[in-house]
Short mmCIF file of C-alpha atoms and ligand atoms in Angstrom, two decimals:
data_model
loop_
_atom_site.label_atom_id
_atom_site.label_comp_id
_atom_site.label_asym_id
_atom_site.label_seq_id
_atom_site.Cartn_x
_atom_site.Cartn_y
_atom_site.Cartn_z
CA MET W 9 42.88 -30.22 -21.31
CA SER W 10 39.72 -31.92 -20.17
CA ASN W 11 36.55 -29.90 -19.90
CA ALA W 12 36.39 -30.49 -16.17
CA VAL W 13 39.90 -29.17 -15.63
CA ARG W 14 39.18 -26.23 -17.94
CA ARG W 15 36.06 -25.38 -15.99
CA THR W 16 37.89 -25.46 -12.71
CA LEU W 17 40.62 -23.24 -14.07
CA LEU W 18 38.11 -20.84 -15.57
CA TYR W 19 35.74 -20.58 -12.69
CA GLY W 20 37.58 -21.91 -9.67
CA THR W 21 35.57 -22.95 -6.68
CA ALA W 22 32.37 -21.28 -7.87
CA ALA W 23 32.08 -23.96 -10.55
CA ALA W 24 33.01 -26.69 -8.12
CA LEU W 25 30.16 -25.61 -5.88
CA VAL W 26 27.72 -25.65 -8.76
CA TRP W 27 28.81 -29.03 -10.06
CA GLY W 28 28.75 -30.42 -6.56
CA GLY W 29 25.25 -29.00 -6.11
CA ALA W 30 23.53 -32.29 -6.80
CA ARG W 31 25.15 -33.71 -3.70
CA ALA W 32 23.46 -31.15 -1.49
CA HIS W 33 20.17 -32.86 -2.25
CA SER W 34 20.57 -35.63 0.29
CA SER W 35 20.67 -33.17 3.18
CA LEU W 36 17.76 -31.15 1.76
CA THR W 37 15.84 -34.38 1.35
CA ASN W 38 15.84 -35.16 5.03
CA ALA W 39 14.74 -31.66 5.93
CA ALA W 40 11.76 -32.05 3.57
CA LEU W 41 10.68 -35.31 5.11
CA ARG W 42 8.80 -33.86 8.04
CA PRO W 43 5.07 -34.64 7.68
CA SER W 44 2.71 -31.68 7.61
CA PRO W 45 1.31 -31.05 11.09
CA SER W 46 -2.29 -30.56 9.92
CA LEU W 47 -5.05 -33.02 10.78
CA GLY W 48 -6.07 -33.32 7.15
CA PRO W 49 -4.13 -35.29 4.57
CA ALA W 50 -0.49 -35.82 5.52
CA VAL W 51 2.03 -34.97 2.85
CA VAL W 52 5.62 -36.17 2.79
CA GLU W 53 7.76 -35.00 -0.06
CA GLY W 54 11.39 -34.75 -1.06
CA ALA W 55 14.04 -35.53 -3.61
CA LEU W 56 15.22 -39.09 -4.19
CA GLY W 57 18.81 -38.15 -3.57
CA ASN W 58 21.13 -41.07 -4.04
CA ARG W 59 18.50 -43.54 -2.85
CA LEU W 60 16.53 -46.15 -4.71
CA VAL W 61 12.76 -45.60 -4.64
CA PRO W 62 12.01 -48.26 -1.94
CA GLN W 63 14.62 -46.74 0.39
CA ALA W 64 13.31 -43.21 -0.15
CA LEU W 65 9.78 -44.41 0.64
CA ARG W 66 10.93 -46.23 3.76
CA ASP W 67 12.70 -43.07 4.90
CA ALA W 68 9.36 -41.33 4.29
CA GLY W 69 7.65 -43.66 6.75
CA CYS W 70 6.43 -46.56 4.59
CA GLY W 71 6.79 -50.11 5.88
CA PRO W 72 9.05 -52.45 3.86
CA ALA W 73 6.14 -54.26 2.12
CA GLU W 74 4.31 -51.03 1.24
CA ALA W 75 7.53 -49.39 0.02
CA ALA W 76 8.26 -52.38 -2.23
CA ALA W 77 4.72 -52.45 -3.64
CA LEU W 78 4.71 -48.71 -4.32
CA ALA W 79 8.16 -48.85 -5.95
CA HIS W 80 6.97 -51.72 -8.14
CA ALA W 81 3.95 -49.66 -9.22
CA VAL W 82 6.16 -46.65 -9.97
CA GLY W 83 8.28 -48.95 -12.15
CA ARG W 84 5.24 -49.69 -14.32
CA ALA W 85 4.87 -45.98 -15.11
CA LEU W 86 8.50 -44.81 -15.31
CA ASP W 87 11.78 -46.53 -16.11
CA ALA W 88 13.32 -46.75 -12.63
CA ARG W 89 16.83 -47.01 -14.09
CA ARG W 90 16.53 -43.49 -15.51
CA LEU W 91 15.52 -41.79 -12.28
CA ARG W 92 17.88 -39.08 -11.06
CA PRO W 93 18.81 -37.75 -7.61
CA ASP W 94 16.85 -34.54 -8.15
CA ASP W 95 13.64 -36.37 -9.11
CA ARG W 96 11.00 -35.64 -6.49
CA PHE W 97 8.32 -37.69 -4.83
CA ARG W 98 5.17 -36.67 -2.97
CA LEU W 99 3.36 -39.13 -0.74
CA VAL W 100 -0.15 -38.16 0.43
CA ARG W 101 -2.10 -40.03 3.12
CA ASP W 102 -5.55 -39.40 4.56
CA ALA W 103 -6.08 -38.59 8.25
CA GLU W 104 -6.25 -42.32 9.06
CA GLY W 105 -2.90 -43.00 7.40
CA GLY W 106 -4.37 -44.64 4.29
CA LEU W 107 -2.56 -44.00 1.01
CA MET W 108 -4.23 -41.36 -1.18
CA HIS W 109 -1.56 -41.12 -3.83
CA LEU W 110 2.13 -41.18 -4.54
CA THR W 111 3.55 -38.98 -7.27
CA LEU W 112 7.08 -39.30 -8.58
CA THR W 113 8.23 -36.55 -10.96
CA HIS W 114 10.95 -37.27 -13.50
CA GLY W 115 11.50 -34.29 -15.79
CA GLU W 116 8.28 -33.61 -17.62
CA ARG W 117 6.87 -37.06 -16.74
CA ARG W 118 5.07 -38.01 -13.55
CA ALA W 119 4.16 -41.42 -12.22
CA VAL W 120 0.94 -41.29 -10.20
CA VAL W 121 0.14 -44.29 -8.02
CA THR W 122 -3.30 -44.60 -6.40
CA PRO W 123 -5.02 -47.43 -4.50
CA GLY W 124 -7.46 -49.38 -6.68
CA ALA W 125 -10.07 -52.03 -6.07
CA GLY W 126 -9.05 -54.98 -3.88
CA GLY W 127 -5.97 -53.27 -2.48
CA ARG W 128 -4.26 -53.30 -5.87
CA LEU W 129 -2.22 -50.25 -6.82
CA ARG W 130 -2.93 -48.42 -10.06
CA ALA W 131 -0.12 -46.58 -11.82
CA ALA W 132 -0.45 -43.96 -14.53
CA THR W 133 1.99 -41.72 -16.38
CA ARG W 134 1.18 -38.04 -16.77
CA ARG W 135 3.08 -35.63 -18.89
CA ASP W 136 3.38 -32.02 -17.81
CA PRO W 137 3.18 -29.48 -20.59
CA VAL W 138 6.66 -28.11 -21.30
CA ALA W 139 6.89 -24.34 -21.34
CA VAL W 140 9.80 -22.70 -23.15
CA THR W 141 10.82 -19.22 -22.07
CA GLU W 142 13.55 -17.13 -23.54
CA ARG W 143 15.68 -14.93 -21.36
CA ARG W 144 18.22 -12.25 -22.21
CA VAL W 145 20.83 -10.59 -20.03
CA SER W 146 23.51 -8.02 -20.82
CA GLY W 147 26.21 -6.72 -18.55
CA GLU W 148 29.71 -5.47 -18.08
CA ILE W 149 32.84 -7.29 -16.95
CA ASN W 150 34.03 -6.33 -13.50
CA GLY W 151 36.58 -8.90 -12.38
CA SER W 152 36.10 -12.37 -13.84
CA LEU W 153 33.63 -13.51 -16.47
CA TRP W 154 32.09 -15.88 -13.95
CA LEU W 155 31.39 -13.33 -11.23
CA SER W 156 30.26 -10.65 -13.66
CA MET W 157 27.72 -12.92 -15.37
CA GLU W 158 26.59 -14.43 -12.10
CA SER W 159 25.88 -11.05 -10.54
CA ALA W 160 23.91 -10.10 -13.67
CA GLY W 161 21.64 -13.08 -12.96
CA VAL W 162 22.91 -15.59 -15.52
CA PRO W 163 22.53 -19.20 -14.28
CA ALA W 164 25.75 -21.14 -13.73
CA GLU W 165 25.18 -23.64 -16.52
CA ILE W 166 24.59 -20.84 -19.02
CA ILE W 167 27.87 -19.16 -18.00
CA VAL W 168 29.65 -22.44 -18.70
CA ARG W 169 27.90 -22.87 -22.07
CA PHE W 170 28.66 -19.25 -22.98
CA ALA W 171 32.38 -19.79 -22.34
CA GLU W 172 32.31 -23.07 -24.29
CA THR W 173 30.56 -21.43 -27.22
CA PHE W 174 33.44 -18.96 -27.59
CA GLN W 175 36.27 -21.34 -26.65
CA TRP W 176 37.85 -21.26 -30.11
CA THR W 177 37.73 -17.49 -30.46
CA VAL W 178 38.08 -15.93 -27.00
CA ASP W 179 40.45 -16.91 -24.23
CA PHE W 180 38.46 -15.80 -21.18
CA LEU W 181 41.44 -16.61 -18.94
CA SER W 182 43.66 -13.92 -20.36
CA GLU W 183 41.53 -11.70 -22.57
CA THR W 184 38.77 -10.39 -20.29
CA ARG W 185 39.13 -6.75 -19.23
CA ASP W 186 37.01 -4.64 -16.90
CA GLY W 187 34.47 -2.75 -18.94
CA ASP W 188 34.11 -5.44 -21.63
CA ARG W 189 30.45 -6.13 -22.45
CA PHE W 190 28.60 -9.42 -22.73
CA SER W 191 25.09 -10.32 -23.85
CA VAL W 192 23.47 -13.71 -23.78
CA ALA W 193 20.08 -15.09 -24.80
CA TRP W 194 19.09 -18.51 -23.58
CA ASN W 195 15.96 -20.59 -23.36
CA GLU W 196 14.61 -22.55 -20.44
CA ARG W 197 12.40 -25.59 -20.80
CA ALA W 198 10.31 -26.04 -17.69
CA ALA W 199 7.55 -28.41 -16.65
CA GLY W 200 5.74 -28.78 -13.36
CA GLY W 201 7.51 -25.71 -12.00
CA ARG W 202 10.98 -27.14 -12.59
CA VAL W 203 13.58 -26.14 -15.15
CA LEU W 204 14.43 -29.22 -17.24
CA ALA W 205 17.08 -27.76 -19.51
CA ARG W 206 18.71 -24.52 -20.51
CA SER W 207 20.66 -23.71 -23.65
CA VAL W 208 22.31 -20.67 -25.20
CA ASP W 209 20.54 -19.31 -28.30
CA ALA W 210 22.83 -16.37 -28.97
CA GLY W 211 25.67 -14.48 -27.38
CA ALA W 212 27.95 -11.54 -27.89
CA TYR W 213 31.18 -10.44 -26.27
CA GLU W 214 32.78 -7.09 -26.97
CA GLY W 215 36.13 -6.42 -25.38
CA LYS W 216 39.24 -4.29 -25.60
CA THR W 217 41.40 -7.31 -26.42
CA THR W 218 38.91 -9.60 -28.12
CA GLY W 219 37.05 -7.19 -30.37
CA ARG W 220 33.40 -8.04 -31.01
CA ARG W 221 32.55 -11.74 -31.03
CA THR W 222 29.10 -13.07 -31.78
CA ALA W 223 27.36 -16.43 -31.70
CA VAL W 224 23.99 -17.63 -33.00
CA LEU W 225 22.72 -21.17 -32.63
CA PHE W 226 21.58 -22.47 -36.00
CA ASP W 227 20.98 -26.06 -37.14
CA GLY W 228 22.59 -27.30 -33.91
CA ARG W 229 25.86 -25.34 -34.24
CA TYR W 230 27.06 -21.89 -33.32
CA TYR W 231 27.92 -19.42 -36.05
CA ASP W 232 29.06 -15.83 -35.90
CA GLU W 233 26.82 -13.16 -37.39
CA ASP W 234 28.48 -13.62 -40.80
CA GLY W 235 27.55 -17.30 -40.85
CA GLU W 236 31.01 -18.67 -40.10
CA SER W 237 31.18 -21.56 -37.64
CA LEU W 238 32.70 -20.74 -34.26
CA GLU W 239 34.28 -24.18 -34.16
CA ARG W 240 37.71 -23.72 -35.62
CA MET W 241 39.85 -26.33 -37.23
CA PHE W 242 42.71 -25.29 -34.89
CA LEU W 243 42.91 -24.48 -31.20
CA ARG W 244 44.49 -21.12 -30.48
CA ALA W 245 47.56 -22.75 -28.92
CA PRO W 246 48.83 -26.28 -28.24
CA LEU W 247 49.01 -25.57 -24.51
CA LYS W 248 47.56 -23.34 -21.83
CA PHE W 249 49.42 -21.15 -19.36
CA ALA W 250 52.52 -20.68 -21.41
CA ARG W 251 54.16 -17.64 -22.88
CA VAL W 252 55.59 -17.35 -26.35
CA SER W 253 59.36 -17.21 -25.82
CA SER W 254 60.51 -17.30 -29.43
CA ARG W 255 58.63 -16.53 -32.60
CA PHE W 256 58.84 -17.78 -36.13
CA ASP W 257 61.92 -16.18 -37.74
CA ARG W 258 63.47 -17.10 -41.08
CA SER W 259 66.91 -15.78 -40.03
CA ARG W 260 67.46 -16.40 -36.34
CA ARG W 261 70.80 -17.07 -34.69
CA HIS W 262 70.53 -20.51 -33.12
CA PRO W 263 71.12 -20.39 -29.32
CA ILE W 264 73.14 -23.64 -29.23
CA LEU W 265 74.71 -23.95 -32.64
CA ARG W 266 75.49 -20.18 -32.71
CA ILE W 267 75.00 -19.98 -36.44
CA ASN W 268 72.28 -18.23 -38.38
CA ARG W 269 69.57 -20.79 -38.66
CA PRO W 270 65.91 -20.06 -39.32
CA HIS W 271 63.42 -20.75 -36.55
CA HIS W 272 60.52 -22.36 -38.33
CA GLY W 273 58.23 -22.52 -35.37
CA THR W 274 56.96 -20.95 -32.18
CA ASP W 275 58.48 -21.68 -28.78
CA TYR W 276 56.25 -21.73 -25.74
CA ALA W 277 58.02 -21.52 -22.39
CA ALA W 278 56.27 -23.74 -19.85
CA ALA W 279 57.16 -25.99 -16.93
CA THR W 280 58.30 -29.56 -17.59
CA GLY W 281 55.25 -31.82 -17.57
CA THR W 282 52.75 -29.23 -18.85
CA PRO W 283 50.29 -31.11 -21.10
CA VAL W 284 50.55 -30.46 -24.83
CA SER W 285 47.39 -30.82 -26.94
CA ALA W 286 46.86 -31.57 -30.61
CA VAL W 287 45.68 -28.26 -32.10
CA ALA W 288 43.42 -30.17 -34.50
CA GLY W 289 42.28 -33.71 -35.13
CA GLY W 290 44.36 -35.91 -37.43
CA VAL W 291 46.63 -38.93 -37.80
CA ILE W 292 49.98 -39.23 -35.99
CA ILE W 293 52.65 -39.69 -38.64
CA ALA W 294 55.60 -39.74 -36.19
CA ALA W 295 56.07 -40.22 -32.43
CA HIS W 296 59.73 -40.95 -31.78
CA ARG W 297 63.07 -39.50 -30.67
CA GLU W 298 65.20 -37.39 -32.99
CA ARG W 299 68.59 -35.86 -32.34
CA GLY W 300 67.59 -32.20 -32.62
CA PHE W 301 63.91 -32.29 -31.75
CA GLY W 302 64.21 -34.91 -29.00
CA ASN W 303 60.86 -36.61 -28.37
CA VAL W 304 58.75 -35.34 -31.21
CA VAL W 305 55.17 -35.88 -32.41
CA LYS W 306 54.00 -35.05 -35.93
CA ILE W 307 50.33 -34.99 -36.88
CA ARG W 308 48.85 -34.77 -40.37
CA HIS W 309 45.49 -32.96 -40.21
CA ASP W 310 44.32 -33.08 -43.79
CA GLY W 311 45.86 -32.66 -47.23
CA VAL W 312 47.11 -29.17 -46.32
CA TYR W 313 48.33 -28.95 -42.70
CA THR W 314 50.84 -30.89 -40.59
CA THR W 315 51.90 -29.91 -37.04
CA LEU W 316 55.03 -30.81 -35.05
CA TYR W 317 55.59 -30.79 -31.27
CA ALA W 318 59.20 -31.11 -30.09
CA HIS W 319 61.42 -31.50 -26.97
CA LEU W 320 58.65 -33.43 -25.14
CA SER W 321 59.59 -35.02 -21.81
CA ARG W 322 57.27 -37.94 -22.66
CA PHE W 323 54.43 -38.94 -24.95
CA GLY W 324 50.71 -39.00 -24.13
CA ARG W 325 48.93 -42.29 -23.62
CA GLY W 326 48.28 -44.20 -26.85
CA VAL W 327 50.34 -41.75 -28.90
CA ARG W 328 52.10 -43.76 -31.63
CA LYS W 329 52.51 -43.65 -35.38
CA GLY W 330 49.26 -44.37 -37.20
CA ALA W 331 46.95 -43.50 -34.27
CA ARG W 332 44.10 -41.02 -34.75
CA VAL W 333 43.81 -38.07 -32.37
CA GLU W 334 41.01 -35.61 -31.75
CA GLN W 335 41.37 -31.88 -31.31
CA GLY W 336 42.51 -31.04 -27.77
CA ARG W 337 43.81 -34.55 -27.02
CA VAL W 338 47.01 -34.56 -24.89
CA ILE W 339 49.76 -35.93 -27.13
CA GLY W 340 52.73 -35.30 -24.82
CA TYR W 341 54.25 -33.20 -22.05
CA VAL W 342 56.64 -30.26 -22.13
CA GLY W 343 60.28 -31.20 -21.65
CA SER W 344 63.79 -30.38 -22.79
CA THR W 345 64.83 -33.44 -24.80
CA GLY W 346 67.04 -33.08 -27.89
CA MET W 347 68.84 -29.85 -28.64
CA SER W 348 67.16 -27.53 -26.16
CA THR W 349 68.30 -24.88 -23.69
CA GLY W 350 65.49 -25.46 -21.17
CA PRO W 351 61.94 -26.75 -20.80
CA HIS W 352 59.78 -25.45 -23.64
CA LEU W 353 57.57 -26.64 -26.44
CA HIS W 354 58.81 -26.08 -29.94
CA PHE W 355 55.74 -26.11 -32.16
CA GLN W 356 55.58 -25.72 -35.90
CA ILE W 357 52.97 -25.97 -38.60
CA GLU W 358 53.42 -26.88 -42.23
CA LYS W 359 51.02 -25.63 -44.87
CA ASN W 360 51.17 -27.23 -48.30
CA GLY W 361 54.70 -28.49 -47.59
CA ARG W 362 56.11 -25.18 -46.30
CA TRP W 363 56.67 -24.17 -42.67
CA ALA W 364 54.34 -21.32 -41.77
CA ASP W 365 54.09 -18.85 -38.88
CA PHE W 366 51.26 -20.24 -36.72
CA LEU W 367 50.69 -16.94 -34.90
CA ALA W 368 50.29 -15.05 -38.17
CA LEU W 369 48.42 -17.72 -40.08
CA GLU W 370 44.92 -17.01 -41.32
CA LEU W 371 43.44 -20.17 -39.86
CA PRO W 372 40.62 -21.78 -41.78
CA PHE W 373 37.08 -21.84 -40.49
CA ALA W 374 35.63 -25.28 -39.85
CA ARG W 375 32.58 -24.50 -41.96
CA THR W 376 30.17 -21.80 -43.02
CA VAL W 377 26.39 -21.92 -43.36
CA GLU W 378 25.52 -23.77 -46.57
CA ARG W 379 24.29 -21.68 -49.44
CA ALA W 380 20.86 -23.33 -49.35
CA ARG W 381 20.43 -22.44 -45.64
CA ARG W 382 21.56 -18.80 -45.84
CA ALA W 383 18.04 -17.35 -45.86
CA ALA W 384 17.02 -19.47 -42.86
CA PHE W 385 20.20 -18.39 -41.06
CA ALA W 386 19.46 -14.72 -41.77
CA ALA W 387 16.01 -15.16 -40.22
CA ALA W 388 17.47 -16.84 -37.12
CA ARG W 389 20.04 -14.06 -36.79
CA GLU W 390 17.38 -11.35 -37.17
CA ARG W 391 15.71 -12.45 -33.91
CA PHE W 392 18.89 -11.50 -32.05
CA ARG W 393 19.89 -8.44 -34.04
CA PRO W 394 20.01 -5.93 -31.14
CA LEU W 395 21.81 -8.39 -28.88
CA LEU W 396 24.46 -9.23 -31.49
CA SER W 397 25.06 -5.63 -32.42
CA GLY W 398 25.77 -4.76 -28.82
CA SER W 399 22.87 -2.39 -28.27
CA SER W 400 20.58 -3.17 -25.36
CA THR W 401 18.64 -6.43 -25.48
ZN1 ZN T 522 61.84 -23.64 -31.29
#
């Protein structure tokens, strides 16, 4: 499932509003374009929106020639191709309408254009000092994760990052319960009064279903408090929104053949067409039709694990023998091909040449903190000790 789809499913329209937020700039821009009514310097300011610099300046009252000259000067101080819709400009004129200066702010950098000798424009780049602040919030689940964190004052992008940080270990769609507790520490980089970036430094989630889950950012990855990476080799299931309809059983009576035949996999009941994802990255060793399994995909993940996905209605794009797939990639769609009583995914995993029970398997961690970095990790973790242990932050 793509991240965008996942976000929408997790957060519904709240997320859509946030991600669509950039678009609201164009309407705000026009509202900000009214010149100040004072008799002193006249200031026009606003966000670029989806306009190029010359157009924004013309909308701010510049003539075509002046707008072009100012935009050219801005281009000497900032790379115009990197400007973004939320970059802001400020145009200041004296009481006679003469240009005093134009400032265009892009992140922590500002282009300042001033009139020089002989009507030439001078352009300079200024860099605002970047201030980093750390913030911490704790709260309780009441309804969804999104609404609970939002009402505790956590910014939207941090809620998304928090959910992504725990995506291998907590299923926030089905495992959140009222009364569960969350804590998150994040930092904000700001310059010139604007937040440039936010990122999660540490987080904890303690729930009835999930138990206590922790995350600390260290060397660019998230680890739990014991130093084990949160990124798992395997997803928790090959598909979302399904229920397990038949478990691994070494002596099951087969529903069609009506003989005792072991069920070496897990069946997930789901509607025909539901996307099926590779639970881990690997190489496709089979993507073809078999009599019993119908359309089946087999993936070898490493020297130890192989997974199999059967009864597919069709294959995912580019899925063929020899192709590489990444974790989460859609490799096919639920169906009922082969020997099957109805639409479902039959999924099985082989460990060292033997079929294993995926739901009971102790799945390997992707990695742990290297021995040489353990002391540094312990120091990083110490900063968030109260937060991780669930006491107040
Ligand atoms: Zn099955």
